[in-house]
PDB file of C-alpha atoms in Angstrom:
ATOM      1  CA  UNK A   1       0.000   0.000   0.000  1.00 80.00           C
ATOM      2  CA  UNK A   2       1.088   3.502  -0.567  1.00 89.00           C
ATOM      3  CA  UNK A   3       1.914   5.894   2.424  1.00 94.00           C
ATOM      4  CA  UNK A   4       3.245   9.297   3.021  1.00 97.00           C
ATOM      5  CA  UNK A   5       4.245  10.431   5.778  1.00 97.00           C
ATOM      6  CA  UNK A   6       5.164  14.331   6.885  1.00 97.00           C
ATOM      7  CA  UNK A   7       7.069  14.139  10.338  1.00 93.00           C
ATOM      8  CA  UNK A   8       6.301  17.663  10.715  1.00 97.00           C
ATOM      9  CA  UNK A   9       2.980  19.059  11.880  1.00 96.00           C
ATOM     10  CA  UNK A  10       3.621  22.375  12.642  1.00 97.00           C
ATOM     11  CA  UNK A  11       6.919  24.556  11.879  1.00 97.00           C
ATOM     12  CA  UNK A  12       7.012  28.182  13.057  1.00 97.00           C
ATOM     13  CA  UNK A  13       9.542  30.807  11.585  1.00 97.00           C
ATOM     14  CA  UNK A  14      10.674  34.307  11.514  1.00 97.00           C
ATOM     15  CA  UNK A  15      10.609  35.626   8.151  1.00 97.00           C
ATOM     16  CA  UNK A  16      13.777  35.619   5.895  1.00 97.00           C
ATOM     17  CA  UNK A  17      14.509  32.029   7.181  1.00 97.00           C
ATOM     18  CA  UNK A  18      15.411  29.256   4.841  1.00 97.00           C
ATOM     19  CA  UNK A  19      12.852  26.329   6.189  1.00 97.00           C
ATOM     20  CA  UNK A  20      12.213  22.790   4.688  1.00 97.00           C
ATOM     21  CA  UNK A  21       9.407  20.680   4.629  1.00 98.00           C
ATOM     22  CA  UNK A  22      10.059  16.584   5.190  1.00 97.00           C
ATOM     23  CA  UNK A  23       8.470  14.179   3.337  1.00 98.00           C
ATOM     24  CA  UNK A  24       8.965  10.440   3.116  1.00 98.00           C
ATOM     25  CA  UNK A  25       7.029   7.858   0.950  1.00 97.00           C
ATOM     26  CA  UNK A  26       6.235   4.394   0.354  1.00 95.00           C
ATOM     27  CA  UNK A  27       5.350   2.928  -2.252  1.00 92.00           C
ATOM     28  CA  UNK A  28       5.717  -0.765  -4.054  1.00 90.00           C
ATOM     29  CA  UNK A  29       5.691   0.367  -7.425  1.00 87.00           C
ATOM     30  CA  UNK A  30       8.505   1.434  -9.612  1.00 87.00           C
ATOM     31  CA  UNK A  31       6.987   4.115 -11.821  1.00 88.00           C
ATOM     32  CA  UNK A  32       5.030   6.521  -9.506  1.00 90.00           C
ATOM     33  CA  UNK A  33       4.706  10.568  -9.255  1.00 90.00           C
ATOM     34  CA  UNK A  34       4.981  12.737  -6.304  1.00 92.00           C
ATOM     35  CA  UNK A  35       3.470  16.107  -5.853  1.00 93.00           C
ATOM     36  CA  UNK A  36       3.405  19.081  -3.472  1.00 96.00           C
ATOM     37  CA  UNK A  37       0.831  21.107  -2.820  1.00 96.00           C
ATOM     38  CA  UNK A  38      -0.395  24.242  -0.758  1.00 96.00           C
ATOM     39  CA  UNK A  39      -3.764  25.208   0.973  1.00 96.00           C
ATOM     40  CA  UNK A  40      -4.361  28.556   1.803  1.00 92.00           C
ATOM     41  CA  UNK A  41      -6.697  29.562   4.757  1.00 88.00           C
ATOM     42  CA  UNK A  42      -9.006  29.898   1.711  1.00 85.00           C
ATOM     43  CA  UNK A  43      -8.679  25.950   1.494  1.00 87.00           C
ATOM     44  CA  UNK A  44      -7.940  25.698  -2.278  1.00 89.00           C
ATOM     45  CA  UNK A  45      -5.080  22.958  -2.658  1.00 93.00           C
ATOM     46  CA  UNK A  46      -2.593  24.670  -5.226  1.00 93.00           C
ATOM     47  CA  UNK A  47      -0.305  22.731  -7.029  1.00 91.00           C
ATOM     48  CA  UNK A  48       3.473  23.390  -6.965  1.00 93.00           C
ATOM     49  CA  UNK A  49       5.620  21.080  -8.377  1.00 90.00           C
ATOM     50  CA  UNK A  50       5.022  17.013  -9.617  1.00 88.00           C
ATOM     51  CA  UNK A  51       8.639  14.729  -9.843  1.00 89.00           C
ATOM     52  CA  UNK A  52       8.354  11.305 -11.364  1.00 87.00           C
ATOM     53  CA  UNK A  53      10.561   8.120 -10.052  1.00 89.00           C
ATOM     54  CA  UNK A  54      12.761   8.564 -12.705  1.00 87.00           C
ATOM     55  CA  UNK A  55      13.519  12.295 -12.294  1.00 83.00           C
ATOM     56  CA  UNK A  56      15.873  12.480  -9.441  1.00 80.00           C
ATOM     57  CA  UNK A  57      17.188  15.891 -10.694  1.00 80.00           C
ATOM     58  CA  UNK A  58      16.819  19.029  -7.878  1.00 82.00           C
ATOM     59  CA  UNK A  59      14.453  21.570  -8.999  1.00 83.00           C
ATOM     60  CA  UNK A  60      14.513  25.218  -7.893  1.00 84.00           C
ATOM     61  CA  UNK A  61      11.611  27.615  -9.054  1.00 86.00           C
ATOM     62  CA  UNK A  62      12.520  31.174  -7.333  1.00 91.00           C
ATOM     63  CA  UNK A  63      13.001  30.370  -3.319  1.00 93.00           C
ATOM     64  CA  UNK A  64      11.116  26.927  -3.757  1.00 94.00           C
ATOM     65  CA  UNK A  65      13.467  24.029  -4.402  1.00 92.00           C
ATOM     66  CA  UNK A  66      12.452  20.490  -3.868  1.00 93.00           C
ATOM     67  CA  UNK A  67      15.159  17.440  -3.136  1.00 93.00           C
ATOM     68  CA  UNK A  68      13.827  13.894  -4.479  1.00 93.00           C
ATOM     69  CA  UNK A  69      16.116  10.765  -3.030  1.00 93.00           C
ATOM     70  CA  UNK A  70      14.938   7.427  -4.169  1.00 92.00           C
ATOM     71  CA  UNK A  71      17.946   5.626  -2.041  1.00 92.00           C
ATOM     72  CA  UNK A  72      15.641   7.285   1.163  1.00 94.00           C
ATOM     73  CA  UNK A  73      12.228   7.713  -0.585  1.00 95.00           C
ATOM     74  CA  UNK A  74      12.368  11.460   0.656  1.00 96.00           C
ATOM     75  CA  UNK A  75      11.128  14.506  -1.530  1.00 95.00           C
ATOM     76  CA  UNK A  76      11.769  17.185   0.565  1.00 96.00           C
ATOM     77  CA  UNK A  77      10.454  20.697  -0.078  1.00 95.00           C
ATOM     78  CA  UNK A  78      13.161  23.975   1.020  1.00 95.00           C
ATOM     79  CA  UNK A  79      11.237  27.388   1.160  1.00 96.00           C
ATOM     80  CA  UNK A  80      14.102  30.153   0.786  1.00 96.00           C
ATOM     81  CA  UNK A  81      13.923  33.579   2.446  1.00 96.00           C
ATOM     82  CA  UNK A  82      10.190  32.706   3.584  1.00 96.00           C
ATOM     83  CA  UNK A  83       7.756  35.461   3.624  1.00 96.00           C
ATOM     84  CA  UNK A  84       4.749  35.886   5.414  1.00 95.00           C
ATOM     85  CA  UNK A  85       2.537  34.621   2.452  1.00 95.00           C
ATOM     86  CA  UNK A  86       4.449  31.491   2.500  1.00 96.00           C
ATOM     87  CA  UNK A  87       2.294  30.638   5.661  1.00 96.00           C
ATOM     88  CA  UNK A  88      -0.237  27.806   4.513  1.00 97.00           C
ATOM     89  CA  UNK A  89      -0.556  23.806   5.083  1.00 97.00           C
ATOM     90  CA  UNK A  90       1.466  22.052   2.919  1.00 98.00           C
ATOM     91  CA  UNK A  91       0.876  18.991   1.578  1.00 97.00           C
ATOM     92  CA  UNK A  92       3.190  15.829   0.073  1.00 97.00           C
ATOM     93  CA  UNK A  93       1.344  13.505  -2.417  1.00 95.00           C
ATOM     94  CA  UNK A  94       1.979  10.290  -4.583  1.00 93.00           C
ATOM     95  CA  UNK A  95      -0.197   8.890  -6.857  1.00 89.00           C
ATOM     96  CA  UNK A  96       0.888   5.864  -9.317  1.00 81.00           C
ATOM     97  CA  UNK A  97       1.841   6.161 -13.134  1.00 68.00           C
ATOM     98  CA  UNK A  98      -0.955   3.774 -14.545  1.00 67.00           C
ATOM     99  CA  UNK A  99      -4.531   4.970 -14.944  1.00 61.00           C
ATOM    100  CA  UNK A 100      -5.713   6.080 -11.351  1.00 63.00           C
ATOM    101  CA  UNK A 101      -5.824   9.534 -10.823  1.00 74.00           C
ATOM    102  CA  UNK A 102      -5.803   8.928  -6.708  1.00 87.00           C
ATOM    103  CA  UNK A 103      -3.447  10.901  -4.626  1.00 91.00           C
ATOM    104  CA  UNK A 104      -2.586   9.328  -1.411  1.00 94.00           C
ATOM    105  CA  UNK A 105      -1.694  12.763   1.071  1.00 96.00           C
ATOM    106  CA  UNK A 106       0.436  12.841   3.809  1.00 97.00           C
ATOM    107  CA  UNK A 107      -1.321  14.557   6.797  1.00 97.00           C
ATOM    108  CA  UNK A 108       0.075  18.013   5.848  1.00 97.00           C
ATOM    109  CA  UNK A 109       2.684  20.292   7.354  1.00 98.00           C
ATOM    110  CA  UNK A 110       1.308  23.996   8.836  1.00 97.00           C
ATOM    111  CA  UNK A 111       3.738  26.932   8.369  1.00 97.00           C
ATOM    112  CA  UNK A 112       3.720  29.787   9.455  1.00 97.00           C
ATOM    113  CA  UNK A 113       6.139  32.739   9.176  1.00 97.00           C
ATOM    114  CA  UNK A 114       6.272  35.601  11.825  1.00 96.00           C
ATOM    115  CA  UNK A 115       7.185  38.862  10.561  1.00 94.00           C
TER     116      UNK A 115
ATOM    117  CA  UNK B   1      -9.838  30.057 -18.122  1.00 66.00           C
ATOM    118  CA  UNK B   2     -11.859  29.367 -15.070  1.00 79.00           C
ATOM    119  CA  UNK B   3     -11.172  27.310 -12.612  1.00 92.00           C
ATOM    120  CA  UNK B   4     -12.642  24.109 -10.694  1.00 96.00           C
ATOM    121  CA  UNK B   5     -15.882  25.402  -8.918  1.00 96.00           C
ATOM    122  CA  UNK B   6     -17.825  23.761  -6.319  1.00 97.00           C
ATOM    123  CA  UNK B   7     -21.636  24.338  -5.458  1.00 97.00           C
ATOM    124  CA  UNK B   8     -22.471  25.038  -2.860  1.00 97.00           C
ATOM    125  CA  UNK B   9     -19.661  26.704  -1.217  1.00 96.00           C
ATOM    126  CA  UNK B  10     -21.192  25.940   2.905  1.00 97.00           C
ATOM    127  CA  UNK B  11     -23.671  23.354   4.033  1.00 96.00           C
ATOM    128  CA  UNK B  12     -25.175  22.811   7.368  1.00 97.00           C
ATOM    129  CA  UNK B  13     -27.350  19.870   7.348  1.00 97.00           C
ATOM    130  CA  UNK B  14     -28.922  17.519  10.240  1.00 97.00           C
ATOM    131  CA  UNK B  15     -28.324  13.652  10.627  1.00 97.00           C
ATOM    132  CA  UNK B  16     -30.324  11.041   8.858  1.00 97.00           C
ATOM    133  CA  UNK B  17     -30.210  14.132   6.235  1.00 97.00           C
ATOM    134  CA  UNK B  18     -28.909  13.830   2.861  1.00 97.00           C
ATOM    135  CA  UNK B  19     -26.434  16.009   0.125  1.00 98.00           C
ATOM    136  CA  UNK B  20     -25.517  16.177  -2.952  1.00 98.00           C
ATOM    137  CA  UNK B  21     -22.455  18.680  -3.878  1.00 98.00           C
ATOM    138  CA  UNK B  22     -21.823  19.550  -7.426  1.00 98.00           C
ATOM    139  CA  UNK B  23     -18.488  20.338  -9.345  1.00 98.00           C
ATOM    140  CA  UNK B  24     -17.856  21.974 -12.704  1.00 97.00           C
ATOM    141  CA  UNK B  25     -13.881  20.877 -14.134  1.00 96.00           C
ATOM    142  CA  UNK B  26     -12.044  23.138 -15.574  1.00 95.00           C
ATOM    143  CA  UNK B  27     -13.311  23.425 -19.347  1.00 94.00           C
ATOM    144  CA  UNK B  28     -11.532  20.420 -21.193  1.00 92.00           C
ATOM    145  CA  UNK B  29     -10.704  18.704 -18.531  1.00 92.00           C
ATOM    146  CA  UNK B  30     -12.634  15.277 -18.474  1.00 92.00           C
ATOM    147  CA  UNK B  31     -11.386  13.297 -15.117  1.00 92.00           C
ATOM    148  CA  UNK B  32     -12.815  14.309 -11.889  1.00 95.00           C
ATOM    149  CA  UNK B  33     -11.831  13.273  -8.610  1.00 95.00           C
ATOM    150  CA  UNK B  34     -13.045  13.628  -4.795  1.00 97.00           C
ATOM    151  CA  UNK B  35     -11.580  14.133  -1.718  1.00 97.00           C
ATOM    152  CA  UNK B  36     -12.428  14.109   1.917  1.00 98.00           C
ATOM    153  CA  UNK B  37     -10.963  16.487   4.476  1.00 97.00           C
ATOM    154  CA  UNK B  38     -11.224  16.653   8.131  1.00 96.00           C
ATOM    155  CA  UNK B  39      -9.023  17.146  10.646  1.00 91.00           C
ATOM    156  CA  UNK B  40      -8.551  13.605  11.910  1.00 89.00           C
ATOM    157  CA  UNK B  41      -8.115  11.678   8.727  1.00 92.00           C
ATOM    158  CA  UNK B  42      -6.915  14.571   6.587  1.00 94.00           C
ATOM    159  CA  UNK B  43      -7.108  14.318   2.994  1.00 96.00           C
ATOM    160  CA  UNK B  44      -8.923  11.096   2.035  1.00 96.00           C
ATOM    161  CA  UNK B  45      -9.248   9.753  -2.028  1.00 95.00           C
ATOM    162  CA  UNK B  46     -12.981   9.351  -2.467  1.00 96.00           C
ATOM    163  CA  UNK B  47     -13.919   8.285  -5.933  1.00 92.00           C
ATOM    164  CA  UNK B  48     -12.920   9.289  -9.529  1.00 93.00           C
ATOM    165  CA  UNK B  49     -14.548   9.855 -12.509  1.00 94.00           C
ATOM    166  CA  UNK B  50     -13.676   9.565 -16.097  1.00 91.00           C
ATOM    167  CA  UNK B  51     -16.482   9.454 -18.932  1.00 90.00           C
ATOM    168  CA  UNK B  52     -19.402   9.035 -16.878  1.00 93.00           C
ATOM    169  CA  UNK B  53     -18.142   6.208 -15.313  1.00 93.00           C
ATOM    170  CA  UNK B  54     -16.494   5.698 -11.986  1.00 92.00           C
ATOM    171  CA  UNK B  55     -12.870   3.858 -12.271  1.00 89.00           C
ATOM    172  CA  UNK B  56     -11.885   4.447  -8.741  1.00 87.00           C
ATOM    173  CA  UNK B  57     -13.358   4.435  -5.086  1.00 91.00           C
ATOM    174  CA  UNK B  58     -11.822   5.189  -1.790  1.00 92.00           C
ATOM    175  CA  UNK B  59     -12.651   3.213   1.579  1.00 92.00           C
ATOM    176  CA  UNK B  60     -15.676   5.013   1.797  1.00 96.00           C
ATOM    177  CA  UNK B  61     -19.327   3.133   2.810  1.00 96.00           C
ATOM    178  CA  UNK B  62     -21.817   2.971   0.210  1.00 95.00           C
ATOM    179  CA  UNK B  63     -23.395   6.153   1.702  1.00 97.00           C
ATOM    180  CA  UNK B  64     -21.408   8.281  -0.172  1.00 97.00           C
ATOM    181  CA  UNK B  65     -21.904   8.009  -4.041  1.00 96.00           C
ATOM    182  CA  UNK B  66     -21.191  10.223  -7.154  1.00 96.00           C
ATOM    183  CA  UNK B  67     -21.807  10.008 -11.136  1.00 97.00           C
ATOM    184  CA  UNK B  68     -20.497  12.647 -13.976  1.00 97.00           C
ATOM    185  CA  UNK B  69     -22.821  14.231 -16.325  1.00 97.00           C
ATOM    186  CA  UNK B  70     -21.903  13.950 -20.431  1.00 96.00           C
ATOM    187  CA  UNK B  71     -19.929  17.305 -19.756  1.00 94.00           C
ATOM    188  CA  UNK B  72     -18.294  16.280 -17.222  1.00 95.00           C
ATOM    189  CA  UNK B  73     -19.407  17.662 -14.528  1.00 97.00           C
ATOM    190  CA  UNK B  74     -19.805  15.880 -11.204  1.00 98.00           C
ATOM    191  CA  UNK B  75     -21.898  15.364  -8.242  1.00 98.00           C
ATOM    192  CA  UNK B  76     -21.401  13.518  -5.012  1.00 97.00           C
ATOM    193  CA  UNK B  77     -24.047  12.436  -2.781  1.00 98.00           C
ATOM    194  CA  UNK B  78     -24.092  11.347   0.977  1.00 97.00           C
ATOM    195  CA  UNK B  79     -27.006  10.302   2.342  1.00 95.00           C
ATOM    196  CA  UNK B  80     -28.085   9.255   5.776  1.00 96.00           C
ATOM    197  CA  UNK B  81     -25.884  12.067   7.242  1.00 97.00           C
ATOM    198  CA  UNK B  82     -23.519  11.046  10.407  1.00 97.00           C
ATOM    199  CA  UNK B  83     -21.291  13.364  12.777  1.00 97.00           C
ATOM    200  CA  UNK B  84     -18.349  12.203  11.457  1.00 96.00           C
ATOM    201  CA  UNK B  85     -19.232  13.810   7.472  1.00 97.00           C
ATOM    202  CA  UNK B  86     -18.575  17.143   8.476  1.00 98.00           C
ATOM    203  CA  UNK B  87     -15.531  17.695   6.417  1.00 97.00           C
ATOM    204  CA  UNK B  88     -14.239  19.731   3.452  1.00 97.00           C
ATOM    205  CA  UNK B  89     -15.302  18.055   0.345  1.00 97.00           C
ATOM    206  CA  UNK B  90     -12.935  18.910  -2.473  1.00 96.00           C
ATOM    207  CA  UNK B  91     -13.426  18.448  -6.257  1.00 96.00           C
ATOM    208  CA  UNK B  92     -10.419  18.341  -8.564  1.00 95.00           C
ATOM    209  CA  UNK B  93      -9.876  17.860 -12.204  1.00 94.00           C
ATOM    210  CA  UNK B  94      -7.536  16.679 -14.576  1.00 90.00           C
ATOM    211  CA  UNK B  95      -7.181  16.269 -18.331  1.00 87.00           C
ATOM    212  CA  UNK B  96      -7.579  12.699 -18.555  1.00 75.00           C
ATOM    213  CA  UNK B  97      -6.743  10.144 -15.819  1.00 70.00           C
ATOM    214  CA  UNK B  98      -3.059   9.476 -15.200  1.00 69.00           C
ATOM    215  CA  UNK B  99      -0.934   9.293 -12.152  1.00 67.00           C
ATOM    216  CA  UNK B 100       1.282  12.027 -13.683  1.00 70.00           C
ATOM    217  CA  UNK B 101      -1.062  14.711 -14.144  1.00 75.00           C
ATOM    218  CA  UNK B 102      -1.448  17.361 -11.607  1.00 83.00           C
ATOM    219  CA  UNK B 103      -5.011  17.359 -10.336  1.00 88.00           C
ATOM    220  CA  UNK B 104      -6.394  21.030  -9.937  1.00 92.00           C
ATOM    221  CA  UNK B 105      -8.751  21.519  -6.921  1.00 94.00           C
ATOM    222  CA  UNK B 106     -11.529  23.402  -6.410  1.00 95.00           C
ATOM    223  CA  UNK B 107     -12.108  25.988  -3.451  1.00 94.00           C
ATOM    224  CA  UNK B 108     -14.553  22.722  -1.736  1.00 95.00           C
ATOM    225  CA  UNK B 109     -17.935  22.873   0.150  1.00 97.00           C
ATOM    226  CA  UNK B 110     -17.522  22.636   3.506  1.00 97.00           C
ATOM    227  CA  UNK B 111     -20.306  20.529   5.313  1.00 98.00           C
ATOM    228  CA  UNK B 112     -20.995  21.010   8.963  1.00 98.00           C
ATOM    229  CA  UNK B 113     -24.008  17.776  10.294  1.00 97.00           C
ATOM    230  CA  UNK B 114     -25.385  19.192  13.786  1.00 96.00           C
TER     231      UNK B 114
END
């Protein structure tokens, strides 16, 4: 069965600080995606990045950067210089390549950043 | 283009009472999924839709039930209301169904059962 687990219920820090999400997985299959995604207080889940099993190349989109390790089935999620609207639940997903479009969730990590 | 909406957007409803919340995709989008959310079991998979027919269903009892309309919007129904329903109910959509595409979620209808 697939699982994902986030450690990390709540993290709590002062703005400008670098801060990273953990996120470990598991999974029997050997072709699977994993996803990231934010919720707001408005609740909406928005979707930041997706990495498939085969893509264990770092990723950096402005201050986001996400490290995938298959050898520890982590995909870890590194907010840089965090800023206040960076405070939201975030969420660590995996679904599996063939023909299900079901994302298992890990229970979610809140952030929040103090200005 | 417009996004996923959900209708309606709050619910209060009594037990033994029954729902039915309604999604609209995102134009072009054919696969539509649900999802559970409360704070105890957090974000639960609770049945898919792809053509009109339903391909996948979460560990859910056969209270809760859905179909998809010919353009592809979706409802999902839950009758004989318990407690434990009050949740978030979230409706996302996808091009067609595949683990690799990102699923694009709707703002939910929250549902309170006094």
């Amino acid at each position: 069965a697939q699982k994902v687990t986030q450690a990390q219920t709540e993290i709590s820090v002062v703005e400008k600080e670098d801060v990273t999400l953990d996120c470990v997985y598991e999974t029997r299959d050997t072709t699977y995606y994993l996803f990231w995604y934010k919720q707001p207080p408005s609740g909406e889940l928005v979707f930041l990045i997706r990495r498939n099993s085969f893509d264990e190349q770092n990723e950096i989109s402005g201050r986001y950067s996400w490290n995938f390790q298959k050898s520890t089935s982590s995909f870890n999620f590194t907010i840089t210089a965090s800023q206040v609207v960076d405070s939201a639940v975030y969420f660590c997903a995996l679904s599996e390549a063939q023909g299900a479009q079901k994302l298992v969730f890990g229970q979610g990590t809140r952030l929040t950043i103090n200005p | 283009k417009a996004g996923v909406t959900q209708t309606p957007r709050y619910l209060i409803k009594t037990r033994g009472q029954q729902v039915t919340l309604s999604c609209s995709p995102i134009s072009g989008h054919r696969s539509v999924s649900w999802y559970q959310q409360t704070p105890g079991q957090g974000l639960q998979f609770l049945f898919e839709y792809f053509s009109e027919t339903q391909r996948n269903k979460g560990n859910f009892p056969g209270r809760f039930s859905g179909r998809q309309f010919s353009n592809s919007r979706s409802e999902m129904n839950v009758s004989t209301l318990e407690l434990g329903d009050s949740a978030l109910y979230l409706c996302a959509s996808s091009l067609v169904p595949s683990g690799k595409n990102e699923q694009f979620f709707g703002p939910g209808t929250r549902l309170t059962v006094l």
